[in-house]
Each structure stands twice: as C-alpha cells, then as structure tokens.
mmCIF file of C-alpha atoms in Angstrom:
data_model
loop_
_atom_site.group_PDB
_atom_site.id
_atom_site.type_symbol
_atom_site.label_atom_id
_atom_site.label_comp_id
_atom_site.label_asym_id
_atom_site.label_seq_id
_atom_site.Cartn_x
_atom_site.Cartn_y
_atom_site.Cartn_z
ATOM 1 C CA MET A 1215 -10.025 0.082 -2.038
ATOM 2 C CA ASP A 1216 -11.167 1.025 0.888
ATOM 3 C CA GLY A 1217 -8.886 1.727 3.645
ATOM 4 C CA PHE A 1218 -11.024 0.505 6.255
ATOM 5 C CA PRO A 1219 -12.456 -2.737 4.795
ATOM 6 C CA GLY A 1220 -15.212 -4.252 6.701
ATOM 7 C CA ASN A 1221 -15.840 -1.275 8.946
ATOM 8 C CA THR A 1222 -19.312 0.275 9.708
ATOM 9 C CA ILE A 1223 -19.561 4.143 8.943
ATOM 10 C CA VAL A 1224 -19.682 4.876 12.364
ATOM 11 C CA ALA A 1225 -16.253 2.796 12.976
ATOM 12 C CA HIS A 1226 -14.986 4.110 9.936
ATOM 13 C CA LEU A 1227 -15.622 7.972 10.610
ATOM 14 C CA ARG A 1228 -14.124 6.929 14.337
ATOM 15 C CA ALA A 1229 -10.558 6.175 12.880
ATOM 16 C CA ILE A 1230 -9.879 9.347 11.082
ATOM 17 C CA PRO A 1231 -8.984 12.318 13.763
ATOM 18 C CA VAL A 1232 -10.388 15.607 12.885
ATOM 19 C CA PRO A 1233 -7.920 18.004 11.638
ATOM 20 C CA ARG A 1234 -6.748 20.828 13.729
ATOM 21 C CA VAL A 1235 -6.633 23.361 10.970
ATOM 22 C CA GLU A 1236 -7.797 26.928 10.803
ATOM 23 C CA ASP A 1237 -9.947 27.329 8.089
ATOM 24 C CA THR A 1238 -9.016 31.073 8.021
ATOM 25 C CA GLY A 1239 -5.346 31.041 7.999
ATOM 26 C CA PRO A 1240 -3.263 31.612 5.164
ATOM 27 C CA GLY A 1241 -2.168 27.814 3.710
ATOM 28 C CA TRP A 1242 -5.613 26.313 4.833
ATOM 29 C CA ASN A 1243 -6.161 24.634 1.260
ATOM 30 C CA GLU A 1244 -2.871 22.930 1.656
ATOM 31 C CA ALA A 1245 -2.975 22.157 5.299
ATOM 32 C CA ILE A 1246 -6.426 20.512 5.281
ATOM 33 C CA VAL A 1247 -5.678 18.184 2.301
ATOM 34 C CA ALA A 1248 -2.494 17.126 4.001
ATOM 35 C CA ALA A 1249 -3.843 16.562 7.340
ATOM 36 C CA LEU A 1250 -6.676 14.334 5.532
ATOM 37 C CA ARG A 1251 -4.745 12.449 2.584
ATOM 38 C CA PRO A 1252 -4.076 9.706 4.578
ATOM 39 C CA TYR A 1253 -7.692 9.004 4.723
ATOM 40 C CA PHE A 1254 -8.766 9.253 1.011
ATOM 41 C CA ILE A 1255 -10.357 6.008 -0.303
ATOM 42 C CA LEU A 1256 -9.830 5.312 -4.131
ATOM 43 C CA PRO A 1257 -10.942 4.787 -6.701
ATOM 44 C CA LYS A 1258 -14.065 6.582 -7.010
ATOM 45 C CA LYS A 1259 -17.076 4.002 -7.287
ATOM 46 C CA ASP A 1260 -19.341 4.168 -10.280
ATOM 47 C CA PRO A 1261 -22.836 5.105 -9.668
ATOM 48 C CA SER A 1262 -24.439 1.400 -9.961
ATOM 49 C CA ALA A 1263 -21.946 0.211 -7.374
ATOM 50 C CA PHE A 1264 -22.283 3.336 -4.898
ATOM 51 C CA VAL A 1265 -25.866 2.633 -4.702
ATOM 52 C CA GLU A 1266 -25.371 -1.138 -4.039
ATOM 53 C CA TRP A 1267 -23.093 0.334 -1.071
ATOM 54 C CA MET A 1268 -25.534 2.653 0.153
ATOM 55 C CA ARG A 1269 -28.258 -0.411 0.204
ATOM 56 C CA GLU A 1270 -25.755 -2.403 2.111
ATOM 57 C CA HIS A 1271 -24.319 0.210 4.588
ATOM 58 C CA LEU A 1272 -27.088 2.805 5.055
ATOM 59 C CA GLY A 1273 -30.310 1.135 3.866
ATOM 60 C CA ILE A 1274 -32.033 3.089 1.325
ATOM 61 C CA ARG A 1275 -35.273 2.634 -1.040
ATOM 62 C CA GLU A 1276 -35.747 4.415 -4.210
ATOM 63 C CA LEU A 1277 -38.663 6.988 -4.182
ATOM 64 C CA THR A 1278 -41.858 6.371 -5.694
ATOM 65 C CA ARG A 1279 -44.798 8.184 -6.831
ATOM 66 C CA GLU A 1280 -46.737 7.122 -3.935
ATOM 67 C CA ASP A 1281 -43.880 8.600 -1.696
ATOM 68 C CA LEU A 1282 -44.676 12.073 -3.251
ATOM 69 C CA PHE A 1283 -46.726 13.300 -0.418
ATOM 70 C CA PRO A 1284 -47.008 17.311 -0.523
ATOM 71 C CA ALA A 1285 -44.176 18.146 1.988
ATOM 72 C CA LEU A 1286 -41.628 15.688 0.333
ATOM 73 C CA TYR A 1287 -42.405 16.960 -2.843
ATOM 74 C CA ASN A 1288 -41.754 20.580 -1.995
ATOM 75 C CA SER A 1289 -38.587 19.371 -0.464
ATOM 76 C CA LEU A 1290 -37.552 17.087 -3.396
ATOM 77 C CA ASN A 1291 -38.205 20.361 -5.755
ATOM 78 C CA ARG A 1292 -35.882 22.302 -3.710
ATOM 79 C CA MET A 1293 -33.126 19.953 -3.562
ATOM 80 C CA ARG A 1294 -33.227 18.715 -7.084
ATOM 81 C CA LYS A 1295 -29.929 19.676 -9.195
ATOM 82 C CA GLY A 1296 -31.576 18.559 -12.658
ATOM 83 C CA MET A 1297 -34.917 16.928 -14.112
ATOM 84 C CA SER A 1298 -32.773 13.507 -14.700
ATOM 85 C CA ASP A 1299 -31.982 13.026 -10.902
ATOM 86 C CA ARG A 1300 -32.927 10.095 -9.041
ATOM 87 C CA PHE A 1301 -33.867 10.031 -5.780
ATOM 88 C CA TRP A 1302 -33.901 7.454 -2.783
ATOM 89 C CA LEU A 1303 -35.078 7.605 1.012
ATOM 90 C CA LEU A 1304 -32.911 6.952 3.804
ATOM 91 C CA ASP A 1305 -34.331 4.502 6.110
ATOM 92 C CA ARG A 1306 -35.675 5.195 9.238
ATOM 93 C CA GLU A 1307 -32.694 2.814 11.160
ATOM 94 C CA GLU A 1308 -31.061 3.235 14.551
ATOM 95 C CA LYS A 1309 -27.917 2.886 12.522
ATOM 96 C CA ASN A 1310 -29.294 5.961 10.317
ATOM 97 C CA ARG A 1311 -30.094 8.200 13.610
ATOM 98 C CA MET A 1312 -26.917 10.395 13.710
ATOM 99 C CA PHE A 1313 -27.786 11.323 10.000
ATOM 100 C CA PHE A 1314 -31.435 12.003 10.946
ATOM 101 C CA GLU A 1315 -30.372 14.098 14.218
ATOM 102 C CA ASN A 1316 -28.056 16.307 12.015
ATOM 103 C CA CYS A 1317 -30.524 17.712 9.747
ATOM 104 C CA TRP A 1318 -32.084 21.414 9.228
ATOM 105 C CA GLY A 1319 -35.248 21.533 11.450
ATOM 106 C CA THR A 1320 -34.197 18.748 14.363
ATOM 107 C CA GLY A 1321 -34.393 19.535 17.683
ATOM 108 C CA PRO A 1322 -33.873 17.695 21.003
ATOM 109 C CA ASP A 1323 -37.691 17.051 21.354
ATOM 110 C CA GLU A 1324 -37.999 15.766 17.942
ATOM 111 C CA ASP A 1325 -38.256 12.269 17.403
ATOM 112 C CA VAL A 1326 -36.261 11.734 14.357
ATOM 113 C CA LEU A 1327 -37.300 8.260 13.692
ATOM 114 C CA ASP A 1328 -40.697 9.380 13.246
ATOM 115 C CA PRO A 1329 -42.519 8.226 9.851
ATOM 116 C CA ASP A 1330 -43.218 11.623 8.882
ATOM 117 C CA PHE A 1331 -39.324 12.783 9.137
ATOM 118 C CA TYR A 1332 -37.174 11.712 6.060
ATOM 119 C CA VAL A 1333 -33.896 12.019 4.776
ATOM 120 C CA LEU A 1334 -33.284 12.659 0.752
ATOM 121 C CA ILE A 1335 -30.551 11.352 -1.334
ATOM 122 C CA GLY A 1336 -30.069 12.439 -4.588
ATOM 123 C CA TYR A 1337 -28.173 11.319 -7.564
ATOM 124 C CA HIS A 1338 -27.479 14.120 -10.484
ATOM 125 C CA PRO A 1339 -25.946 12.349 -13.594
ATOM 126 C CA GLU A 1340 -24.351 15.408 -15.419
ATOM 127 C CA TRP A 1341 -22.167 16.308 -12.383
ATOM 128 C CA ASP A 1342 -22.247 12.463 -11.287
ATOM 129 C CA ILE A 1343 -22.819 13.696 -7.840
ATOM 130 C CA PHE A 1344 -24.847 12.134 -4.891
ATOM 131 C CA TYR A 1345 -25.877 14.686 -2.769
ATOM 132 C CA SER A 1346 -28.669 14.437 0.299
ATOM 133 C CA SER A 1347 -31.150 17.075 2.295
ATOM 134 C CA CYS A 1348 -29.156 16.375 5.423
ATOM 135 C CA SER A 1349 -25.477 18.045 5.150
ATOM 136 C CA PHE A 1350 -23.893 15.404 6.990
ATOM 137 C CA LEU A 1351 -25.231 12.437 5.214
ATOM 138 C CA ASN A 1352 -24.287 14.901 2.093
ATOM 139 C CA ASN A 1353 -20.452 15.227 3.394
ATOM 140 C CA ALA A 1354 -20.353 11.236 4.179
ATOM 141 C CA LEU A 1355 -21.898 10.463 0.763
ATOM 142 C CA ILE A 1356 -19.209 12.382 -0.932
ATOM 143 C CA TYR A 1357 -16.304 11.077 1.380
ATOM 144 C CA PHE A 1358 -17.097 7.362 0.888
ATOM 145 C CA ARG A 1359 -18.046 7.213 -2.694
ATOM 146 C CA GLY A 1360 -14.025 8.149 -3.322
ATOM 147 C CA LEU A 1361 -12.046 10.175 -5.620
ATOM 148 C CA ASP A 1362 -10.193 9.046 -8.738
ATOM 149 C CA PRO A 1363 -6.247 9.275 -8.432
ATOM 150 C CA ALA A 1364 -5.904 11.932 -11.197
ATOM 151 C CA ASP A 1365 -7.954 14.267 -9.010
ATOM 152 C CA LEU A 1366 -5.817 14.344 -6.306
ATOM 153 C CA GLN A 1367 -3.252 16.064 -8.482
ATOM 154 C CA ARG A 1368 -5.198 18.580 -9.725
ATOM 155 C CA GLU A 1369 -4.341 22.239 -8.296
ATOM 156 C CA SER A 1370 -7.932 24.172 -8.007
ATOM 157 C CA THR A 1371 -9.723 25.817 -5.298
ATOM 158 C CA GLU A 1372 -12.995 24.489 -6.047
ATOM 159 C CA VAL A 1373 -15.057 22.540 -3.649
ATOM 160 C CA TYR A 1374 -18.068 21.569 -5.335
ATOM 161 C CA PRO A 1375 -18.738 19.311 -7.200
ATOM 162 C CA PRO A 1376 -16.067 17.406 -5.002
ATOM 163 C CA THR A 1377 -13.746 16.879 -7.877
ATOM 164 C CA THR A 1378 -10.167 17.751 -6.447
ATOM 165 C CA ALA A 1379 -8.199 16.929 -3.218
ATOM 166 C CA LEU A 1380 -9.163 20.081 -1.672
ATOM 167 C CA GLY A 1381 -12.916 19.617 -2.214
ATOM 168 C CA TYR A 1382 -12.716 15.990 -1.308
ATOM 169 C CA ALA A 1383 -10.769 17.174 1.891
ATOM 170 C CA ALA A 1384 -13.033 19.796 2.626
ATOM 171 C CA HIS A 1385 -16.316 17.677 2.574
ATOM 172 C CA LEU A 1386 -14.395 14.984 4.743
ATOM 173 C CA GLU A 1387 -13.585 17.545 7.176
ATOM 174 C CA SER A 1388 -17.220 18.770 7.456
ATOM 175 C CA ALA A 1389 -18.828 15.229 7.785
ATOM 176 C CA LEU A 1390 -15.708 14.594 10.715
ATOM 177 C CA TYR A 1391 -17.115 17.765 12.510
ATOM 178 C CA SER A 1392 -20.794 16.537 12.353
ATOM 179 C CA PHE A 1393 -19.902 13.256 13.419
ATOM 180 C CA SER A 1394 -17.726 14.368 16.431
ATOM 181 C CA ALA A 1395 -20.863 16.696 17.294
ATOM 182 C CA SER A 1396 -23.161 13.905 17.044
ATOM 183 C CA ARG A 1397 -20.911 11.470 19.380
ATOM 184 C CA ALA A 1398 -20.179 14.460 21.716
ATOM 185 C CA ASP A 1399 -24.121 14.985 22.230
ATOM 186 C CA LYS A 1400 -24.651 11.518 22.657
ATOM 187 C CA THR A 1401 -22.027 11.917 25.474
ATOM 188 C CA SER A 1402 -23.043 14.588 27.441
ATOM 189 C CA GLN A 1403 -26.814 13.063 27.126
ATOM 190 C CA ASN A 1404 -25.787 9.889 28.891
ATOM 191 C CA ASP A 1405 -23.877 11.956 31.761
#
C-alpha cells in the first residue's frame, strides 16, 4: 500500500527528506538504503495498474503514428530498449512542469510547455520497467511503481534495472535531488 495515500506527487516527494549520505564513502550502499527504507512503497504495481496510475496522477496519452514527426521518431529510437516497447507522451500541464523543466536541453528561456517540446515514457516488457526521456521523471516512475518485498532482501550492487533495495533507493535519491533542485529554482526565481 502506498505510504502516502491521496497525496499528489509533489506533496509525496516533499514529505521525504533528501538523505545526507556521501555517495563516495565506504558503506554508501548500506547508508542510502537505510536512510530511504522508511519511504519505500510496497508492493510493486503491475504494468496495467501503473499505466492507470500515470493517467490519473500525471496525465499521459498513448503515442500514435500521427505523433511520429521526425524529431520525436529519432528520440524514440534512441531511447527504445526493445522492439516490443510501448510509449506514451506526458501531458503538457502545469502539474508536470517540474518534469519538463528538468529535461536535457531545457534552459531558462525555453517555454517547456510549448507544443514542440515533449517528454516520452516507455515500457520495456522483458525487463518489466517503465522509463522516460527525462531523468527526473525516469527516477520518479521507478519510485512510484514500487518494489516487491522479496527484492528488498536481495544483496546486490546492481542499480538498473531497479530490482533491489539499493537500486530502488538510488533512483529515489536521484528523484529527490531533482525535486529539491526544482523547488530551489522556483524559490530563487520568486525572490
């Protein structure tokens, strides 16, 4: 069950403290998992339930052949993990601005909600993983999808695909840092 039922994505991320763990020191693996374990969401949502979650909380729409203009087609081919992958476009809504603003190639003068700017979400069935063209959204998707309790017990240093506590914690930490940077940017712009 989601540990923050009914919260928006922003409220949910705001409730998790950014861990103060040096990722270069000895024991980083154990420290990051220990710092973030109280915020793990269990159990992992199956793919169809997670697509419904994304529709409800993010606003997505399935990618169609009509959407495949050359720039989008090239992006799709670069990020594709397999030929059976499915794709969606993230809606250009104010609630998703933080994801659009934290994508590669966006700068302070770019209107990220412009119709020519897009964020893709993919699903790779062989690895059973959702991913995005935006690293912040990619890490957030991994976190909000959840993790099976049995995977929390596995001892491994792999972080991708995120099938262990370490992989899950590493992606959550990245999402929290992106979220914190996004909030700091908004605060400094309002000063």
